[in-house]
Tab-separated table of C-alpha atoms in Angstrom:
chain	number	residue	atom	x	y	z
D	323	UNK	CA	-0.372	-0.632	-0.179
D	324	UNK	CA	1.220	3.283	-0.691
D	325	UNK	CA	1.098	5.108	2.218
D	326	UNK	CA	1.869	8.391	1.337
D	327	UNK	CA	-0.521	7.837	-1.136
D	328	UNK	CA	-3.464	7.575	0.990
D	329	UNK	CA	-2.871	11.172	3.158
D	330	UNK	CA	-1.848	12.993	0.063
D	331	UNK	CA	-5.411	11.765	-0.770
D	332	UNK	CA	-7.310	11.807	2.392
D	333	UNK	CA	-5.608	15.309	3.272
D	334	UNK	CA	-7.357	16.575	-0.676
D	335	UNK	CA	-10.017	15.165	0.081
D	336	UNK	CA	-10.319	17.389	3.292
D	337	UNK	CA	-9.635	20.149	0.988
D	338	UNK	CA	-11.979	19.855	-1.821
D	339	UNK	CA	-14.846	19.498	1.082
D	340	UNK	CA	-14.584	23.478	2.495
D	341	UNK	CA	-13.101	24.978	-0.960
D	342	UNK	CA	-15.882	26.884	-2.778
D	343	UNK	CA	-15.376	29.068	-6.083
D	344	UNK	CA	-16.375	33.052	-3.557
D	345	UNK	CA	-12.696	30.892	-2.258
D	346	UNK	CA	-10.995	30.980	-4.483
D	347	UNK	CA	-11.779	33.388	-5.711
D	348	UNK	CA	-11.102	36.185	-3.106
D	349	UNK	CA	-7.905	34.674	-2.898
D	350	UNK	CA	-6.438	35.241	-6.819
D	351	UNK	CA	-6.641	38.917	-6.328
D	352	UNK	CA	-3.737	39.078	-4.062
D	353	UNK	CA	-1.712	37.542	-7.333
D	354	UNK	CA	-2.064	39.674	-9.687
D	355	UNK	CA	0.226	36.862	-12.110
D	356	UNK	CA	-1.898	34.551	-11.411
D	357	UNK	CA	-2.731	31.310	-8.890
D	358	UNK	CA	-3.899	26.948	-8.797
D	359	UNK	CA	-5.407	27.185	-6.121
D	360	UNK	CA	-9.154	25.387	-5.138
D	361	UNK	CA	-10.685	27.800	-2.359
D	362	UNK	CA	-8.800	27.344	0.629
D	363	UNK	CA	-8.645	29.160	3.677
D	364	UNK	CA	-6.015	29.520	5.792
D	365	UNK	CA	-7.996	28.286	8.811
D	366	UNK	CA	-8.932	26.311	6.507
D	367	UNK	CA	-5.766	24.189	6.694
D	368	UNK	CA	-4.958	25.023	9.988
D	369	UNK	CA	-7.827	23.424	10.853
D	370	UNK	CA	-6.753	20.310	8.258
D	371	UNK	CA	-3.905	19.693	10.134
D	372	UNK	CA	-4.826	19.715	13.033
D	373	UNK	CA	-7.352	16.994	12.006
D	374	UNK	CA	-4.959	15.081	10.370
D	375	UNK	CA	-2.407	14.605	13.345
D	376	UNK	CA	-4.849	14.119	15.916
D	377	UNK	CA	-6.724	11.013	13.101
D	378	UNK	CA	-2.871	10.048	12.748
D	379	UNK	CA	-0.747	11.060	16.300
D	380	UNK	CA	1.826	7.813	16.105
D	381	UNK	CA	3.213	9.139	13.038
D	382	UNK	CA	6.715	9.756	13.176
D	383	UNK	CA	8.649	13.292	12.328
D	384	UNK	CA	10.387	10.836	9.857
D	385	UNK	CA	7.426	9.513	8.436
D	386	UNK	CA	5.420	13.172	8.712
D	387	UNK	CA	8.180	14.523	6.602
D	388	UNK	CA	7.777	11.551	4.073
D	389	UNK	CA	4.292	12.337	3.074
D	390	UNK	CA	4.928	17.080	3.201
D	391	UNK	CA	7.689	15.825	0.486
D	392	UNK	CA	5.243	13.540	-1.250
D	393	UNK	CA	2.453	15.778	-1.354
D	394	UNK	CA	5.114	18.172	-2.725
D	395	UNK	CA	6.061	16.371	-5.140
D	396	UNK	CA	2.575	15.900	-6.376
D	397	UNK	CA	0.325	18.672	-5.630
D	398	UNK	CA	-1.552	20.529	-8.087
D	399	UNK	CA	-2.723	23.307	-5.919
D	400	UNK	CA	-1.530	26.038	-3.914
D	401	UNK	CA	-3.289	25.558	-0.660
D	402	UNK	CA	-2.167	21.522	-1.160
D	403	UNK	CA	1.571	22.731	-0.667
D	404	UNK	CA	0.515	25.503	2.560
D	405	UNK	CA	-0.993	22.256	3.711
D	406	UNK	CA	2.691	20.059	3.242
D	407	UNK	CA	4.677	22.618	4.261
D	408	UNK	CA	2.524	23.142	7.836
D	409	UNK	CA	2.390	19.175	9.088
D	410	UNK	CA	5.588	19.072	9.803
D	411	UNK	CA	5.680	22.655	11.585
D	412	UNK	CA	5.605	21.053	15.646
D	413	UNK	CA	8.389	18.649	14.163
D	414	UNK	CA	10.717	21.407	13.636
D	415	UNK	CA	9.698	22.929	16.881
D	416	UNK	CA	12.319	21.020	20.344
D	417	UNK	CA	10.128	18.915	21.710
D	418	UNK	CA	9.555	18.225	24.986
D	419	UNK	CA	12.443	16.662	26.224
D	420	UNK	CA	14.969	19.884	24.607
D	421	UNK	CA	16.042	16.946	20.930
D	422	UNK	CA	15.909	17.513	17.951
D	423	UNK	CA	12.791	15.382	15.880
D	424	UNK	CA	14.963	17.174	12.639
D	425	UNK	CA	18.823	17.799	11.778
D	426	UNK	CA	20.719	21.079	10.857
D	427	UNK	CA	20.283	18.585	6.923
D	428	UNK	CA	16.809	20.312	7.037
D	429	UNK	CA	17.374	23.112	5.805
D	430	UNK	CA	18.999	22.067	3.034
D	431	UNK	CA	15.479	20.256	2.285
D	432	UNK	CA	13.766	23.714	2.504
D	433	UNK	CA	16.251	25.154	0.412
D	434	UNK	CA	15.381	22.293	-1.998
D	435	UNK	CA	11.777	22.660	-1.775
D	436	UNK	CA	12.079	27.214	-2.219
D	437	UNK	CA	13.465	26.475	-5.719
D	438	UNK	CA	11.115	24.151	-6.791
D	439	UNK	CA	7.661	23.918	-5.132
D	440	UNK	CA	7.224	27.284	-3.670
D	441	UNK	CA	5.747	29.215	-7.124
D	442	UNK	CA	4.326	32.292	-5.945
D	443	UNK	CA	4.789	34.963	-2.624
D	444	UNK	CA	2.511	33.507	-0.284
D	445	UNK	CA	4.276	29.948	-0.289
D	446	UNK	CA	7.751	31.901	-0.236
D	447	UNK	CA	6.363	33.535	2.797
D	448	UNK	CA	4.657	31.031	4.221
D	449	UNK	CA	7.415	28.533	4.363
D	450	UNK	CA	10.212	31.514	6.107
D	451	UNK	CA	7.439	32.865	8.264
D	452	UNK	CA	6.589	29.622	10.387
D	453	UNK	CA	7.848	26.309	8.868
D	454	UNK	CA	12.213	27.668	9.199
D	455	UNK	CA	11.072	29.920	11.684
D	456	UNK	CA	10.014	27.713	14.403
D	457	UNK	CA	12.687	25.593	13.082
D	458	UNK	CA	15.895	28.222	13.318
D	459	UNK	CA	14.653	30.359	17.073
D	460	UNK	CA	16.482	26.560	18.095
D	461	UNK	CA	18.857	26.393	15.884
D	462	UNK	CA	20.504	29.484	16.297
D	463	UNK	CA	23.771	28.550	13.964
D	464	UNK	CA	21.594	27.959	11.024
D	465	UNK	CA	20.011	31.364	10.988
D	466	UNK	CA	23.938	32.631	8.238
D	467	UNK	CA	23.554	29.254	6.671
D	468	UNK	CA	20.820	31.527	4.099
D	469	UNK	CA	23.275	34.019	2.608
D	470	UNK	CA	23.552	31.635	-0.197
D	471	UNK	CA	19.998	31.297	-1.950
D	472	UNK	CA	20.361	35.474	-2.961
D	473	UNK	CA	22.615	33.264	-5.145
D	474	UNK	CA	19.603	30.938	-6.542
D	475	UNK	CA	18.953	30.634	-9.787
D	476	UNK	CA	15.288	30.913	-8.444
D	477	UNK	CA	14.046	34.354	-8.182
D	478	UNK	CA	11.424	32.711	-5.685
D	479	UNK	CA	14.873	31.733	-2.876
D	480	UNK	CA	16.343	35.164	-3.276
D	481	UNK	CA	13.748	36.858	-2.124
D	482	UNK	CA	13.136	33.304	0.227
D	483	UNK	CA	17.053	34.683	1.328
D	484	UNK	CA	15.349	38.334	2.341
D	485	UNK	CA	11.501	36.397	4.583
D	486	UNK	CA	13.763	34.024	6.172
D	487	UNK	CA	16.023	37.084	8.031
D	488	UNK	CA	12.828	39.201	9.096
D	489	UNK	CA	12.265	37.583	12.225
D	490	UNK	CA	15.532	37.328	13.115
D	491	UNK	CA	17.077	41.417	13.476
D	492	UNK	CA	16.068	41.471	17.750
D	493	UNK	CA	15.205	38.209	19.376
D	494	UNK	CA	14.196	37.054	22.048
D	495	UNK	CA	15.766	33.225	22.188
D	496	UNK	CA	15.062	32.000	26.001
D	497	UNK	CA	16.537	34.020	28.372
D	498	UNK	CA	18.760	35.311	25.253
D	499	UNK	CA	18.394	37.998	23.157
D	500	UNK	CA	19.608	36.899	19.000
D	501	UNK	CA	20.838	40.133	16.946
D	502	UNK	CA	21.496	40.324	13.834
D	503	UNK	CA	25.056	41.131	11.699
D	504	UNK	CA	23.195	43.682	10.368
D	505	UNK	CA	26.192	43.961	7.858
D	506	UNK	CA	24.680	40.901	6.393
D	507	UNK	CA	21.666	42.877	6.385
D	508	UNK	CA	23.068	45.146	4.199
D	509	UNK	CA	25.156	42.789	1.905
D	510	UNK	CA	21.981	41.251	1.303
D	511	UNK	CA	20.484	43.919	0.118
D	512	UNK	CA	23.624	44.369	-2.299
D	513	UNK	CA	24.043	41.299	-3.526
D	514	UNK	CA	19.243	42.054	-4.656
D	515	UNK	CA	18.828	46.029	-5.149
D	516	UNK	CA	19.829	45.387	-9.794
D	517	UNK	CA	17.470	42.063	-9.442
D	518	UNK	CA	14.185	42.363	-12.281
D	519	UNK	CA	12.323	40.487	-10.049
D	520	UNK	CA	9.354	42.320	-8.601
D	521	UNK	CA	8.909	40.077	-4.938
D	522	UNK	CA	12.751	40.481	-4.732
D	523	UNK	CA	12.643	43.899	-4.645
D	524	UNK	CA	9.441	44.127	-1.885
D	525	UNK	CA	11.359	41.607	0.137
D	526	UNK	CA	14.464	43.927	-0.146
D	527	UNK	CA	11.859	46.836	0.935
D	528	UNK	CA	10.739	44.824	4.110
D	529	UNK	CA	13.366	43.071	5.387
D	530	UNK	CA	15.167	46.990	5.232
D	531	UNK	CA	11.876	48.203	7.554
D	532	UNK	CA	12.226	45.602	9.649
D	533	UNK	CA	15.874	46.052	10.468
D	534	UNK	CA	14.750	49.919	10.609
D	535	UNK	CA	13.178	49.827	13.644
D	536	UNK	CA	16.369	48.364	15.493
D	537	UNK	CA	19.335	50.723	13.203
D	538	UNK	CA	17.064	53.635	11.707
D	539	UNK	CA	19.914	55.637	11.395
D	540	UNK	CA	21.905	52.535	8.795
D	541	UNK	CA	18.939	52.055	7.328
D	542	UNK	CA	18.573	55.664	6.307
D	543	UNK	CA	22.042	56.657	4.960
D	544	UNK	CA	21.828	52.893	3.143
D	545	UNK	CA	18.772	54.060	1.623
D	546	UNK	CA	20.364	57.962	0.896
D	547	UNK	CA	23.260	55.806	-0.825
D	548	UNK	CA	20.835	53.048	-3.204
D	549	UNK	CA	18.275	55.117	-3.401
D	550	UNK	CA	18.926	55.999	-7.955
D	551	UNK	CA	18.510	51.912	-7.434
D	552	UNK	CA	15.751	51.486	-4.730
D	553	UNK	CA	11.851	50.321	-6.894
D	554	UNK	CA	9.271	53.780	-5.635
D	555	UNK	CA	7.387	50.547	-3.343
D	556	UNK	CA	10.500	49.490	-2.051
D	557	UNK	CA	10.956	52.367	-0.330
D	558	UNK	CA	8.098	53.154	0.371
D	559	UNK	CA	7.872	49.879	2.459
D	560	UNK	CA	11.877	50.763	3.840
D	561	UNK	CA	10.477	53.990	5.389
D	562	UNK	CA	6.753	52.169	7.130
D	563	UNK	CA	7.935	52.033	9.855
D	564	UNK	CA	9.955	55.897	10.125
D	565	UNK	CA	8.770	59.700	11.538
D	566	UNK	CA	6.457	60.818	9.198
D	567	UNK	CA	10.012	63.538	8.436
D	568	UNK	CA	11.634	61.101	7.689
D	569	UNK	CA	9.518	60.080	4.979
D	570	UNK	CA	9.459	62.866	4.111
D	571	UNK	CA	12.908	63.212	3.220
D	572	UNK	CA	13.874	60.344	1.722
D	573	UNK	CA	11.084	60.373	-0.620
D	574	UNK	CA	12.384	64.002	-1.428
D	575	UNK	CA	15.337	61.562	-3.338
């Protein structure tokens, strides 16, 4: 019996049951370049995952990862990919005994997923902000190892090189506080400033915006030195958290 196939059939049936054309149409509004969706919301997916874990509590982290990768390789709709990512979210954290369910090499699989299964900004951001974030929270030594994603031939992976850091500019981890080296942020932005993908550009704005909360003066200087290379939308996003006078000054550039 093909067990991953069995689980995929179950999960796809759950998605079909809660999906509607109205939900699909609502989702498409956020994807001007198109998206292949069945019509399930983020809450729908969350509840399906919760029910699946409840119905199959004996599945091991290794088995769940196999199911995830099977779904990813057979996904027809964007929601199936989101669901696949979500299945392992509770396993990427340290377990109750402070032990790891997965080794550090899972970061390599994440890179592969970004290059082969992510085909819109939502999938990139969901994987980075939920799954990879939880994974890195207990493995801060891996955070800087995503730098090379900025060199990927796949634009979605290049976007991820920025998005994966947005929650780590300053992050409390247990009794300590982690600070991402701000020079890495500016180096990453330098690498991607002239990228012709609009979603990579927007990720630059996002990363600069969250960095400005801790290092506003440095971000202002960076923008002043590179304003001619920034798109208008990237600039507006980058300065969103700054005071009105600073925003006006930078927009006037």
